[in-house]
XYZ file of C-alpha atoms in Angstrom:
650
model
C -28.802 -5.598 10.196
C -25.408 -6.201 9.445
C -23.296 -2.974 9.488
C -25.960 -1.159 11.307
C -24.098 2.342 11.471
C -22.743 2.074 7.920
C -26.297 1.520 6.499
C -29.023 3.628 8.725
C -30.071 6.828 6.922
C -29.001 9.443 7.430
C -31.287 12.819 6.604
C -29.385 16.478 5.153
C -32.287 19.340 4.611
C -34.121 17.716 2.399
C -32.702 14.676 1.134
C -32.163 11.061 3.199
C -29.485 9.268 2.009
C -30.006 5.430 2.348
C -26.981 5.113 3.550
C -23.410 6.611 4.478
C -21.235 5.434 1.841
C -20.413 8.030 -0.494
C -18.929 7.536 -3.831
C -16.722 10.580 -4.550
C -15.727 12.789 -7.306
C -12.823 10.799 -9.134
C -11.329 11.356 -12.724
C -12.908 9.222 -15.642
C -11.997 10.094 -18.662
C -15.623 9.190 -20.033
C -16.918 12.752 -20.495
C -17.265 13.573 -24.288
C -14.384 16.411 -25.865
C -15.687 19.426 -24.172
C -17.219 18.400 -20.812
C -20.332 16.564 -22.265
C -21.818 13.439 -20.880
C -21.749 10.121 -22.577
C -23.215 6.746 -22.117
C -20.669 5.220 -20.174
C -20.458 7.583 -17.052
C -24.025 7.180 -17.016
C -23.592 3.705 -17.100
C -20.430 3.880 -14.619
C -22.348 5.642 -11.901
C -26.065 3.096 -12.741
C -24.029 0.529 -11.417
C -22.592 1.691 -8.172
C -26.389 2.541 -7.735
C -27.614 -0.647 -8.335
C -24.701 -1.681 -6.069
C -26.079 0.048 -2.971
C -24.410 3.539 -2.616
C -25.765 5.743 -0.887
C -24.446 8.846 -2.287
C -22.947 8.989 -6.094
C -21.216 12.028 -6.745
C -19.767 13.054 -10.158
C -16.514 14.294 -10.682
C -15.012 17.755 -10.624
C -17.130 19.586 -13.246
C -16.269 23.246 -14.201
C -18.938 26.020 -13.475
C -16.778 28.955 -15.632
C -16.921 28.410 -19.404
C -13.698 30.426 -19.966
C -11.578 28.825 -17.722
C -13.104 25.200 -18.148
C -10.684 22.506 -19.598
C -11.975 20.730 -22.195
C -11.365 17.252 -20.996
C -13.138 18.025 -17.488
C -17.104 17.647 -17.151
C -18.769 20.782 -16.979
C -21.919 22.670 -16.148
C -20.915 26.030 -17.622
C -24.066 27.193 -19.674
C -27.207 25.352 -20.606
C -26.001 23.157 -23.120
C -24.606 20.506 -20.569
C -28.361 20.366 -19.206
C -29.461 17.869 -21.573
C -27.372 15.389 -20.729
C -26.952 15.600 -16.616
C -30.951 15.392 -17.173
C -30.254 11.849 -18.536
C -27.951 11.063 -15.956
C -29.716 12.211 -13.062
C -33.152 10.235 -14.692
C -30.717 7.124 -15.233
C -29.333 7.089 -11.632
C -32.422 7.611 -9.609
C -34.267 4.725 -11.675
C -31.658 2.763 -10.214
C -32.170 3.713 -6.842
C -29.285 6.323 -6.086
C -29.094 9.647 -4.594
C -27.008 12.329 -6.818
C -24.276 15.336 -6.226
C -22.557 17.498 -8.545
C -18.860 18.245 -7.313
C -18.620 21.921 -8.782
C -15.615 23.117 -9.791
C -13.049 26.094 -10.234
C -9.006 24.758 -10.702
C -7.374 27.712 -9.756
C -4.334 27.126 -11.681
C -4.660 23.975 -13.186
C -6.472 24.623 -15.841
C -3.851 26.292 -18.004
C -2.055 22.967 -17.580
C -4.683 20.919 -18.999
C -6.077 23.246 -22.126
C -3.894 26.172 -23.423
C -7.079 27.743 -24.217
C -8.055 28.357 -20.442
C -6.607 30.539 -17.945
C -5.756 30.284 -13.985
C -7.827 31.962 -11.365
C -5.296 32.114 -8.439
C -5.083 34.929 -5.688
C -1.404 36.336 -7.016
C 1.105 36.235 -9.291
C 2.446 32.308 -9.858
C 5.277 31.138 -11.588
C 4.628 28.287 -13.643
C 7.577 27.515 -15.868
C 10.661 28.312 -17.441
C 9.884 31.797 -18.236
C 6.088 31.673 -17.447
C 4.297 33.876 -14.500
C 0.065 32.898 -14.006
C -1.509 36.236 -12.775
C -3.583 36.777 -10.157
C -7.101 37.356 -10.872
C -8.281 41.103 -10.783
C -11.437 42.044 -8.742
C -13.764 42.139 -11.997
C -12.502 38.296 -12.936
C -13.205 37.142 -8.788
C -16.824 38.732 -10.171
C -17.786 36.932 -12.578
C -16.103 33.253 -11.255
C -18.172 34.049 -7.909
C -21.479 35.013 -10.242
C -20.764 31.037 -12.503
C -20.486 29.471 -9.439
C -24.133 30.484 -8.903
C -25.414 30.230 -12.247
C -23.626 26.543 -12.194
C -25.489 25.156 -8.878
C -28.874 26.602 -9.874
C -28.661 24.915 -13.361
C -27.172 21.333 -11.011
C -30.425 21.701 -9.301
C -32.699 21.986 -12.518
C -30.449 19.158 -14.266
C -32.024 17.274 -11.102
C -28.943 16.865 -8.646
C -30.028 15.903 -4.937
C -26.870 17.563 -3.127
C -24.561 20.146 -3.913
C -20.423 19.843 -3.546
C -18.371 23.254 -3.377
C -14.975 22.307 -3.808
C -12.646 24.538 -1.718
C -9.633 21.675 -1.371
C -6.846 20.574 -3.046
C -5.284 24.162 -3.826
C -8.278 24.345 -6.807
C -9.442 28.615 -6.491
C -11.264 28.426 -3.482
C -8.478 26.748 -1.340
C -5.929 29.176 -2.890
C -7.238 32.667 -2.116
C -7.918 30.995 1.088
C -4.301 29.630 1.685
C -1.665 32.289 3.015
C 1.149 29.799 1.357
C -0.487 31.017 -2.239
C -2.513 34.353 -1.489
C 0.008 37.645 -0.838
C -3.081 40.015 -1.985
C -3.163 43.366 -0.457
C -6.462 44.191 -0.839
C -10.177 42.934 0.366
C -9.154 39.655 -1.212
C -6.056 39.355 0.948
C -4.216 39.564 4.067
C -5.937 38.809 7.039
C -7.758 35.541 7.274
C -11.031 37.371 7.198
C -9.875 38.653 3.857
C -8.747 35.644 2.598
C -11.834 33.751 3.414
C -14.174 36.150 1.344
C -13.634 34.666 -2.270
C -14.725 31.061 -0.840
C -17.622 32.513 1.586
C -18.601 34.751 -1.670
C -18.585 31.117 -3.785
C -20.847 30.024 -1.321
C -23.033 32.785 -0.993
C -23.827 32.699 -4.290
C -24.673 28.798 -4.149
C -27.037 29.133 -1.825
C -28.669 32.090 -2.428
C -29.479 30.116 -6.375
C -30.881 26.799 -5.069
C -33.586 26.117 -3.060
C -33.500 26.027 1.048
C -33.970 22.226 0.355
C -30.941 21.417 -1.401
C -27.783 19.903 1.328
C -24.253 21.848 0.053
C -21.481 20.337 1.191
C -17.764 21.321 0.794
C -14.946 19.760 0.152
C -11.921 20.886 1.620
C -8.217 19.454 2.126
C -6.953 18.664 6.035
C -4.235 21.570 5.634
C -2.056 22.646 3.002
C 0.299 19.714 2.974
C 3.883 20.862 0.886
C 2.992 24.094 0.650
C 5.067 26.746 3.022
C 3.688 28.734 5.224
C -0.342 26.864 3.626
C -2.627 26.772 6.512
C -2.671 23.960 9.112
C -5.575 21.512 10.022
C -6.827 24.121 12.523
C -7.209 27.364 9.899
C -9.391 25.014 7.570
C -11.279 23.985 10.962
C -11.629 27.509 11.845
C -12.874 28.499 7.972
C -14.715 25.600 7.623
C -16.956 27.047 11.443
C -17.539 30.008 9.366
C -18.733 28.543 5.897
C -21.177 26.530 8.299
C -22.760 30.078 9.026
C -23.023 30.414 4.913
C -25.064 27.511 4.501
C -23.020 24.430 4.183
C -24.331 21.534 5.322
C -21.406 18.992 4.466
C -17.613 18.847 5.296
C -15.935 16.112 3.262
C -12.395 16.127 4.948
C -9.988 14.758 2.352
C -6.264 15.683 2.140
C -3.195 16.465 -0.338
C -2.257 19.152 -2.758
C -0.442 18.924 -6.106
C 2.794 19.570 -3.961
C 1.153 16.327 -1.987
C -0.825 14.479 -4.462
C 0.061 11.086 -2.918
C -2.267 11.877 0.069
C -4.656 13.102 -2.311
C -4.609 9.594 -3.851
C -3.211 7.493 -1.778
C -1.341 4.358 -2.350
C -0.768 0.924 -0.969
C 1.810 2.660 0.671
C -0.293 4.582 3.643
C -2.137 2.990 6.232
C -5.990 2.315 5.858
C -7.916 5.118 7.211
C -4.777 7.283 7.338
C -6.943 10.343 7.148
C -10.295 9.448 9.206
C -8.180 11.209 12.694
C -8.607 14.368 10.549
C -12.242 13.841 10.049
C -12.633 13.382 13.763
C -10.976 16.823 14.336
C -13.599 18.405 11.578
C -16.985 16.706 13.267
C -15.631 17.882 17.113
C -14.685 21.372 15.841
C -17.660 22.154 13.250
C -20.677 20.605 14.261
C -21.163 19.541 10.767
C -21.972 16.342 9.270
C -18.631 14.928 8.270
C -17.611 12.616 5.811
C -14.205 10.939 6.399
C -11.630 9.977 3.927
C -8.727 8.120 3.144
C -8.108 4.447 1.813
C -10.808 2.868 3.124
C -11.913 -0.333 1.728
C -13.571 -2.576 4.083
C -17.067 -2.869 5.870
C -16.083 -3.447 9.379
C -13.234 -0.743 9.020
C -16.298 1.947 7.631
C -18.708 0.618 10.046
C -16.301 1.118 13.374
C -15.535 4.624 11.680
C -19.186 6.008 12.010
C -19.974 4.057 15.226
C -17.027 5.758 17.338
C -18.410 8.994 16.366
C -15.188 10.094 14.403
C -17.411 10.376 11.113
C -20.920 10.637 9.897
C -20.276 9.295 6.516
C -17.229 7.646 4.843
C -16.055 8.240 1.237
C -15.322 4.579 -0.838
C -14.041 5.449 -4.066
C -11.836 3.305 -4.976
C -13.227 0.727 -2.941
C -16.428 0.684 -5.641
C -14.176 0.940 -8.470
C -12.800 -2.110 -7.984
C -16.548 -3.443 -7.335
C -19.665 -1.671 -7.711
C -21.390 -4.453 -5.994
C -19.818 -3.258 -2.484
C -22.731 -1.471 -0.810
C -24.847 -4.790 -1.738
C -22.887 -7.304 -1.108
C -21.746 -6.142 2.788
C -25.676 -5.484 3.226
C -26.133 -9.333 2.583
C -23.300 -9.994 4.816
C -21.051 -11.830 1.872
C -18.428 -9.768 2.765
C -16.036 -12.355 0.865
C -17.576 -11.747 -2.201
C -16.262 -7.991 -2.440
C -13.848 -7.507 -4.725
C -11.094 -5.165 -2.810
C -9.127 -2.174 -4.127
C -5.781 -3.129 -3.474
C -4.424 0.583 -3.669
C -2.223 0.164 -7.059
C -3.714 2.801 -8.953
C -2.670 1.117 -11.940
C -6.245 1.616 -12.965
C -7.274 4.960 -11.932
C -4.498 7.368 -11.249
C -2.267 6.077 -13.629
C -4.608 5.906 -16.215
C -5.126 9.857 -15.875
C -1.601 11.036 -15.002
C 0.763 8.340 -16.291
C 3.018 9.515 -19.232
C 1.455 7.338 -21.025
C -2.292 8.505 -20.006
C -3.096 9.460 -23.143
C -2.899 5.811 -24.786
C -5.897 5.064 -22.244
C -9.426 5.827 -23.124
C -10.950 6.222 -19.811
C -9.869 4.532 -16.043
C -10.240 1.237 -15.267
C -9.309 -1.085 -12.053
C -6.674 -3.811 -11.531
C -9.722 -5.927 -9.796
C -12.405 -4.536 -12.230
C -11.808 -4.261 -15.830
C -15.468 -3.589 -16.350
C -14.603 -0.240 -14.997
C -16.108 2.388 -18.194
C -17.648 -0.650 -19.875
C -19.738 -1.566 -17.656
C -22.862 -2.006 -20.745
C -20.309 -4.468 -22.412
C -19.475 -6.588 -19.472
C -23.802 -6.491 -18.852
C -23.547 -10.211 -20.615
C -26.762 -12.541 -19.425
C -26.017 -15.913 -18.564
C -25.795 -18.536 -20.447
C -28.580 -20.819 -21.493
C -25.552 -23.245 -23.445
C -23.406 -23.655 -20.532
C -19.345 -24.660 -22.062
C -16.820 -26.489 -20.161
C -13.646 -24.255 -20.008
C -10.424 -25.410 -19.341
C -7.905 -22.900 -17.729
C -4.070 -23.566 -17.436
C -2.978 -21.998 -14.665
C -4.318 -20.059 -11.220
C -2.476 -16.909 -11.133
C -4.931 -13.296 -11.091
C -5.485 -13.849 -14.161
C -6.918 -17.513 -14.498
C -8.785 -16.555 -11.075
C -10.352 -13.786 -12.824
C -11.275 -15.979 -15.739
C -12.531 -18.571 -13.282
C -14.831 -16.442 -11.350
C -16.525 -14.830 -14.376
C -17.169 -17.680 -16.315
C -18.385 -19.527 -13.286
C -21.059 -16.233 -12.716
C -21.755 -16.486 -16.448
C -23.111 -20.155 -16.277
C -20.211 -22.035 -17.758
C -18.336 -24.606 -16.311
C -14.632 -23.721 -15.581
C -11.959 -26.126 -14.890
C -8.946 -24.438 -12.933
C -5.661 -25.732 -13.186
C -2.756 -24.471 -10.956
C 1.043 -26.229 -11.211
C 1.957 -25.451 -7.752
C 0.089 -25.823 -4.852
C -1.603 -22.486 -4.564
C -3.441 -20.189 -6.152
C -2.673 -16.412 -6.908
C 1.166 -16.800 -8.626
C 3.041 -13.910 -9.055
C 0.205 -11.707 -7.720
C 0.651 -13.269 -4.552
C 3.936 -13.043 -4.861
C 4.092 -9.542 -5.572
C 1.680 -8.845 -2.111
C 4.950 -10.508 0.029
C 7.018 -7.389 -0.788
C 7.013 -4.059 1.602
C 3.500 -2.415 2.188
C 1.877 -4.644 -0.143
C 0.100 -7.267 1.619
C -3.265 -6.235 -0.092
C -1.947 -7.776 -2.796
C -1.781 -11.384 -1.290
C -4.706 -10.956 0.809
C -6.521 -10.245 -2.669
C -4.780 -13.417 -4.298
C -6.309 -15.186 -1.368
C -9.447 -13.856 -1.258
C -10.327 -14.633 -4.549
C -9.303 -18.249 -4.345
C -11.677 -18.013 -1.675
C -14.592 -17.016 -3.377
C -13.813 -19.936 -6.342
C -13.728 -21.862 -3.179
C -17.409 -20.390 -2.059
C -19.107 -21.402 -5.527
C -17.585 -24.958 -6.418
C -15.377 -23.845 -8.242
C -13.687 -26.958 -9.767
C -10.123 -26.295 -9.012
C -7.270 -28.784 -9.344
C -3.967 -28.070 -7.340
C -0.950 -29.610 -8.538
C -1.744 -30.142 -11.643
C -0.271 -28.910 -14.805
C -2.328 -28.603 -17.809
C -0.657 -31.469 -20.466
C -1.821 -32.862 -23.625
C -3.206 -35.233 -21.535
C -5.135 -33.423 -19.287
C -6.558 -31.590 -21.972
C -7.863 -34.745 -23.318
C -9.254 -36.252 -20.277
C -11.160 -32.557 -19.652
C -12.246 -32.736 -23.292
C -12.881 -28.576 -22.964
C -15.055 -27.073 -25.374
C -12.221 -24.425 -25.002
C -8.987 -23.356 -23.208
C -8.059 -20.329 -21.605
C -3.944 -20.284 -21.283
C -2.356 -18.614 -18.465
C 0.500 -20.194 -17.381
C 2.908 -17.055 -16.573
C 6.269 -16.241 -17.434
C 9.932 -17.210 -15.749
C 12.375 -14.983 -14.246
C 15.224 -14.408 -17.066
C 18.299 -15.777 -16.307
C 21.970 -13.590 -16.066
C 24.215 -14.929 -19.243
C 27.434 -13.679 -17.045
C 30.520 -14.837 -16.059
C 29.701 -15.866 -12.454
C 26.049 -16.276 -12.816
C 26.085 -20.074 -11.968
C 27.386 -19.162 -8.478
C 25.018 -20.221 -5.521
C 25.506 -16.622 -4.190
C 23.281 -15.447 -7.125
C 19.400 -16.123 -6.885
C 16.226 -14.912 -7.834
C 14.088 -12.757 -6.607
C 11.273 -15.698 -5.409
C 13.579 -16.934 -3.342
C 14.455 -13.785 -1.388
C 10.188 -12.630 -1.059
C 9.954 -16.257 0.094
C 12.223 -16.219 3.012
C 14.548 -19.108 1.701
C 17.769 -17.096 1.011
C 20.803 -17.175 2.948
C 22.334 -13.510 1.807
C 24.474 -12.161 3.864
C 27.084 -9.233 4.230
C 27.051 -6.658 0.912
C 24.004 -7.495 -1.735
C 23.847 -6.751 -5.439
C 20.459 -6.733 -6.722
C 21.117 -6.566 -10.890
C 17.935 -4.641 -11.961
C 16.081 -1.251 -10.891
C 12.503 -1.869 -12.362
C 9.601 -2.629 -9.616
C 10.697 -5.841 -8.708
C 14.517 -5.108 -8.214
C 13.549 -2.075 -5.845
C 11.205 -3.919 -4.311
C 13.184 -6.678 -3.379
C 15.686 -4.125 -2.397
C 14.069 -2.847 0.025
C 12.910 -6.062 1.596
C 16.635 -7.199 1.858
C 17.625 -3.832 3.562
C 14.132 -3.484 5.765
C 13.839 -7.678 7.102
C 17.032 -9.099 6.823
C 19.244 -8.413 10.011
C 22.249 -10.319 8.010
C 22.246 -8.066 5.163
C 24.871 -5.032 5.742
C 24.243 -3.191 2.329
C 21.878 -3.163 -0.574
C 23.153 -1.991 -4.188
C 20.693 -2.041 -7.055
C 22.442 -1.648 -10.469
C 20.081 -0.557 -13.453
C 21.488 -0.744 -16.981
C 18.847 1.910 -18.199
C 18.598 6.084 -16.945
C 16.374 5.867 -14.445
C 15.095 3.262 -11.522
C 11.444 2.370 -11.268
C 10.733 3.034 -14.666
C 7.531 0.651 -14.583
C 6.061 2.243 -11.386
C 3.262 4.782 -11.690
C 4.553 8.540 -10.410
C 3.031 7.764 -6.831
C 4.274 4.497 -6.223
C 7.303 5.192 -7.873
C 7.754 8.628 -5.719
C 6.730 6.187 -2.124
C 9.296 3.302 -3.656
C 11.981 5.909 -4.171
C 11.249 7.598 -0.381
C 11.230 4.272 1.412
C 14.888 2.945 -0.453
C 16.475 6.529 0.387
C 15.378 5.731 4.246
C 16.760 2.240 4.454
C 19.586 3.390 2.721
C 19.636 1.831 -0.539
C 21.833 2.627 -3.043
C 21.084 2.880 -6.860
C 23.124 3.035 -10.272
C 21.731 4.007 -13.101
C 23.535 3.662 -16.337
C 25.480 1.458 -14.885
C 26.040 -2.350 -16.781
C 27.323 -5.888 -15.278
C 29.955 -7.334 -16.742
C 30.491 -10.425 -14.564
C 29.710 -11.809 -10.789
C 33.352 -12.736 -9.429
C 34.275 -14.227 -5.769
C 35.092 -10.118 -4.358
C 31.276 -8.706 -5.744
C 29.606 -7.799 -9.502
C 32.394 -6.293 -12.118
C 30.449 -3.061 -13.796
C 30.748 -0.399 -16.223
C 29.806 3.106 -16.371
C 30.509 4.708 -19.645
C 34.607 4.516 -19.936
C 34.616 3.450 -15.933
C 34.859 -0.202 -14.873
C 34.903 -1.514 -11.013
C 33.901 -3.898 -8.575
C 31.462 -3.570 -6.284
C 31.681 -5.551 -3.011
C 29.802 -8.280 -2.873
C 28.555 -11.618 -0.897
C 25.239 -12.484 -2.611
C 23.365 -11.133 -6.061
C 19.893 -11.408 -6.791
C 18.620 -11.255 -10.355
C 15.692 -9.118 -11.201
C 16.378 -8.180 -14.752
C 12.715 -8.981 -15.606
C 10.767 -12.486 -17.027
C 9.490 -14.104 -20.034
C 6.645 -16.398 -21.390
C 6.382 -19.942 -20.509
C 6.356 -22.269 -23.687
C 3.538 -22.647 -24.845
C 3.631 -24.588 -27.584
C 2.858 -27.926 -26.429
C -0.141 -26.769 -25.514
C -1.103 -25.088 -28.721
C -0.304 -27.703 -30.922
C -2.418 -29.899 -29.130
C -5.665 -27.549 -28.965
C -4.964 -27.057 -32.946
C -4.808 -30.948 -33.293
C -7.893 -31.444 -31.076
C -9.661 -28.573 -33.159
C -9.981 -26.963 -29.511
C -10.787 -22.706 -29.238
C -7.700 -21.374 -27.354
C -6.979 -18.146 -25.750
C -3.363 -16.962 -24.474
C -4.128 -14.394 -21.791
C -1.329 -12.328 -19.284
C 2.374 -13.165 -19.242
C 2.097 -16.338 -21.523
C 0.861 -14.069 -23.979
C 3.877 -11.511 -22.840
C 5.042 -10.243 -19.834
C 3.199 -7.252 -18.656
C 1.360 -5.827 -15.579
C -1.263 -7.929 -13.877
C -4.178 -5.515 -14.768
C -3.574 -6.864 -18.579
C -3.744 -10.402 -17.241
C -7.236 -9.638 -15.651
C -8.394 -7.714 -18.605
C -7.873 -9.960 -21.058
C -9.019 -12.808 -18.854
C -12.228 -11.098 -18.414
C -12.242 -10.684 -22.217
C -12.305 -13.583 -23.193
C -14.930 -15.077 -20.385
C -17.799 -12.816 -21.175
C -16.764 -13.694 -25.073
C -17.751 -17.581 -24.180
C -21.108 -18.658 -26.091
């Protein structure tokens, strides 16, 4: 068997899980207003079952009516049981195994629905003005009592395994956490005090559901950010004594809202980061442990489990960006997966952005079936078209690969002489490698089907009429924009391509005119790499750097420019480049800042394509403008759309 370790069984009480992959409890947006559940997370979660998992779990879902947000699943009262019935019906007819992640926030709740209140140990500010109670003995009461009434309905909705979520500074964690708990009576004080709100929790859990039923618990590797939180070893030492309470599981994960980029963890932190905490859990419990922490890759899970250092490992993200995962390292195709590149354009962003709200549920960078997975369920085609695409950047690749799997015959066109354009690109600045790997990997897998795909070759008039497509998919990109400044036509001032490529000869002090993703990024590359750089400026026009980063990338961009000592001006606008360094203003101030070389990140625009157009409208040809041709945007629009219009081929 390939993976051996990854995909034996592995047998809790009464349940045998096929394998030891779990799919966590994520965000998804796709609950109904009010906690209900809809097609698509059934859908969501049928196809990382018919994917292989061996362990789907739903997301957090609140067991307390009162203090349930409405945009959060729930299991509250009896009216949810209808449709985790369906669900749980839907999943195991696809072959998966099924766990509830029950819930209590502690004080997040109040943040999310005004109508809710917190459930925290003491007195919390939160807000100009605004102190969250602590919960009186009668409210611990009745939380402890819907925790209960919550798994014993999970078990008659059909659920296989049980999550108590005690991490992440949600209620459980937070009487538990000395950083957060100053209580002075049973519910406070010493650590035996402090554990009895959790051990309570479980109590009631396991007295409600039958002796059958595995519980495991989710807990966070320490209080990370919060002062004087416990430490790895006073969660070990709890987590000993919840074992004597009936839980079977540990899932180790890590972060806090003080820490939420360990929580969800970017491109930014190492693969596996967290699985050394797992190992601590497993040596120091006894329990079966499940490890945690950015990993995306068979071999990398595999050598996990085998060294003993985990029983199970958690791949979220991983099977967000394909739900095929499970199935397609079982068949040892490894290079068909689809890999999470740790953006969280998709995911996180899509939930916590400040622009969240605009987005109807998550999605993936690498996936945009992600919450429609029923629409993108297109057969294939019994009228096979031929499809010519202009250009072989994510975006064409995407449209490539789909239409290939569809039936159709795509004809890939790339300029240059390789595929993945400015997704490539992007992977050749700090920490994001993924990113190019990705960009390779996919040109790989064209490569793996026959892909017809035609290197140095740009998509003219003529090409078009040699193909003779029954339609075109345009994705030709965008340019970098161009400084209209005194100075600009100096060969001290150059792009940004040139610097991620390694062909620029900066030296000395370095402008870099622009603070959005690519500026920084590039930034921090010249400061990091280049031995012959003494200084890196970046000078942003608008109020703020990184203002097209999501908070945790922005927050890991920001930490790594402050270490390699970056400077950044905001508000701040070039005037002209002259032979000392860049002339700029700041409100009524004006002065030079020293400088040998500039590079120009002040963003791109769409390629022409009107020649193309024209032609396609002469030739009576279907056409489709996808990513930055259409207009410069984020590469999970180019993959979207791309995917769009494949599965829209007939």
């Amino acid at each position: 068997m390939v993976y051996p370790h990854l995909f034996s069984p592995l047998t809790i009480r009464g349940v045998t899980l096929r394998n030891r992959v779990d799919f966590p409890a994520m965000a998804t947006k796709m609950g109904a207003d009010g906690g209900y559940v809809t097609d698509a997370l059934i859908d969501y979660h049928v196809a990382r079952a018919r994917g292989g998992c061996g362990l789907l779990t739903v997301e957090a879902t609140s067991v307390h009516g009162p203090t349930a947000p409405r945009n959060f699943m729930s299991i509250a009262d009896d009216s949810y049981l209808e449709g985790w019935i369906r669900f749980n019906e839907a999943v195991h007819a696809a072959g998966g195994t099924t766990c509830i992640q029950l819930w209590q926030g502690g004080f997040v709740p109040p943040g999310q629905d005004p109508d809710t209140y917190a459930v925290i140990p003491s007195d919390m500010p939160f807000g100009p003005g605004v102190v969250l109670p602590g919960a009186s003995v009668e409210t611990i009461a009745e939380i402890v009592q819907a925790w209960g009434e919550a798994a014993a309905r999970s078990v008659a909705a059909g659920f296989d395994v049980l999550e108590f979520h005690a991490g992440h500074n949600y209620s459980p964690e937070m009487f538990l956490s000395p950083g957060f708990n100053r209580r002075t009576d049973a519910y406070g004080g010493s650590a035996e005090n402090r554990m009895r709100y959790p051990l309570e929790c479980i109590d009631a859990i396991r007295a409600a559901v039958p002796d059958d039923v595995p519980l495991m618990m989710r807990v966070s590797a320490g209080d990370d950010g919060v002062p004087g939180g416990n430490t790895v070893d006073d969660v070990i030492a709890f987590t000993k004594v919840a074992r004597e309470h009936g839980v079977d599981m540990v899932n180790v994960s890590r972060g806090t809202p003080m820490s939420v980029n360990l929580q969800v963890p970017t491109m930014d932190h190492d693969r596996g980061f967290n699985v050394h905490n797992a190992a601590k859990f497993k040596a120091g419990t006894g329990l079966v442990t499940v490890a945690v922490g950015r990993i995306n890759d068979p071999q990398q899970a595999e050598d996990i489990i085998a060294s003993g250092q985990a029983d199970m490992v958690v791949m979220g993200r991983a099977q967000i960006a394909d739900a095929d995962f499970c199935a397609k390292a079982m068949a040892g195709e490894e290079w068909r997966i689809i890999r999470c590149v740790g953006c969280n354009q998709g995911c996180f962003d899509r939930i916590a952005s400040a622009n969240a709200a605009t987005f109807p549920h998550i999605s993936c960078l690498q996936n945009p079936a992600v919450g429609r997975e029923a629409e993108f369920r297109v057969p294939k085609t019994d009228n096979p078209r031929t499809i010519l695409i202009a250009g072989g950047g994510i975006g064409g690749m995407e449209a490539a690969e789909r239409l290939h799997a569809l039936g159709h015959k795509p004809i890939l066109c790339e300029a240059s002489g390789r595929l993945g354009g400015q997704f490539y690109m992007a992977g050749l600045a700090p920490r994001k490698g993924e990113m190019s790997d990705a960009a390779m990997s996919r040109a790989s897998t064209l490569e793996h089907f026959g892909v017809d795909v035609r290197l140095h070759t740009p998509v003219t008039p003529a090409v078009i009429d040699e193909v003779a497509p029954d339609e075109v998919i345009i994705a030709i990109g965008s340019t970098p924009v161009t400084l209209d400044l005194e100075g600009s036509e100096q060969n001290t001032v150059i792009d940004t391509e040139t610097v991620l490529t390694g062909y620029s000869r900066l030296v000395g002090d370095v402008v870099v005119v622009g603070g959005g993703l690519v500026g920084l990024e590039v930034a921090e590359y010249l400061a990091e790499n280049d031995p012959r750089v003494t200084s890196v400026t970046v000078v942003e026009m608008g109020s703020e750097v990184g203002r097209d980063l999501g908070m945790l990338r922005k927050q890991e961009v920001v930490t790594h420019l402050a270490l390699n000592h970056v400077s950044t001006l905001v508000d701040t606008r070039c005037l002209r480049i002259t032979a000392a360094g860049v002339v700029v203003r700041r409100g009524d101030e004006e002065w030079t800042i020293p400088a040998t070389g500039v590079v120009v990140a002040v963003g791109s625009r769409s390629l022409d394509t009107t020649e193309l157009t024209d032609h396609c409208l002469a030739r009576s040809i279907p056409f489709h403008i996808i990513g930055d041709a259409r207009e410069p945007r984020r590469a999970i629009d180019a993959v979207a759309e791309a995917a769009e219009v494949a599965i829209s081929v007939r």
